[in-house]
Amino acid sequence: GSFKEEMFKVLKIAVHCTYKLPALRPTMREVVQMMMDADPCSGDFGAVEKEKLHGIHMSG
């Protein structure tokens, strides 16, 4: 998609993360999945070294 479309998707995720009721906010795992689904080909998020992520606990 275009840069504008991608920015809209990220903004939409940000809005979900700021819902007033915490129970309605997505988990970190869901946020990561939404960002990867937004456009998995445009960035190289998948290339993040596993060692850097090792030990990070995502609840949810």
Coordinates of C-alpha atoms in Angstrom, one line a residue:
G1 CA 0.0 0.0 0.0
S2 CA 0.9 3.6 -0.2
F3 CA 2.7 5.5 2.6
K4 CA -0.6 7.2 3.5
E5 CA -2.4 3.9 3.8
E6 CA 0.3 2.5 6.0
M7 CA 0.3 5.5 8.3
F8 CA -3.5 5.2 8.6
K9 CA -3.2 1.6 9.7
V10 CA -0.5 2.5 12.3
L11 CA -2.7 5.4 13.5
K12 CA -5.7 3.0 13.8
I13 CA -3.6 0.7 16.0
A14 CA -2.5 3.6 18.1
V15 CA -6.1 4.6 18.7
H16 CA -6.9 1.1 19.8
C17 CA -4.0 1.2 22.3
T18 CA -5.4 4.4 23.9
Y19 CA -9.0 3.2 24.6
K20 CA -10.2 4.6 27.9
L21 CA -11.0 1.2 29.3
P22 CA -7.9 -1.0 29.6
A23 CA -10.0 -4.1 29.0
L24 CA -10.7 -2.9 25.4
R25 CA -7.0 -2.2 24.6
P26 CA -5.2 -4.9 22.6
T27 CA -2.4 -6.9 24.2
M28 CA 1.1 -6.4 23.1
R29 CA 1.0 -9.6 21.2
E30 CA -2.1 -8.4 19.3
V31 CA -0.4 -5.0 18.6
V32 CA 2.7 -6.8 17.2
Q33 CA 0.4 -9.0 15.0
M34 CA -1.6 -6.0 13.8
M35 CA 1.6 -4.2 12.8
M36 CA 3.0 -7.2 11.0
D37 CA -0.3 -7.7 9.2
A38 CA -0.4 -4.0 8.2
D39 CA 2.3 -4.5 5.6
P40 CA 4.7 -7.4 6.3
C41 CA 6.6 -6.7 3.1
S42 CA 7.4 -3.0 3.4
G43 CA 9.7 -3.3 6.5
D44 CA 12.2 -5.8 7.7
F45 CA 10.6 -6.4 11.1
G46 CA 11.0 -10.1 10.6
A47 CA 14.8 -9.7 10.4
V48 CA 15.0 -8.5 14.0
E49 CA 17.5 -10.7 15.7
K50 CA 15.9 -13.3 17.9
E51 CA 18.6 -12.7 20.5
K52 CA 17.3 -9.1 20.9
L53 CA 13.8 -10.4 21.5
H54 CA 14.9 -13.3 23.8
G55 CA 13.7 -12.8 27.3
I56 CA 11.0 -10.3 26.4
H57 CA 7.7 -11.6 27.8
M58 CA 4.5 -10.7 26.0
S59 CA 1.4 -11.3 28.0
G60 CA -1.9 -12.1 26.5

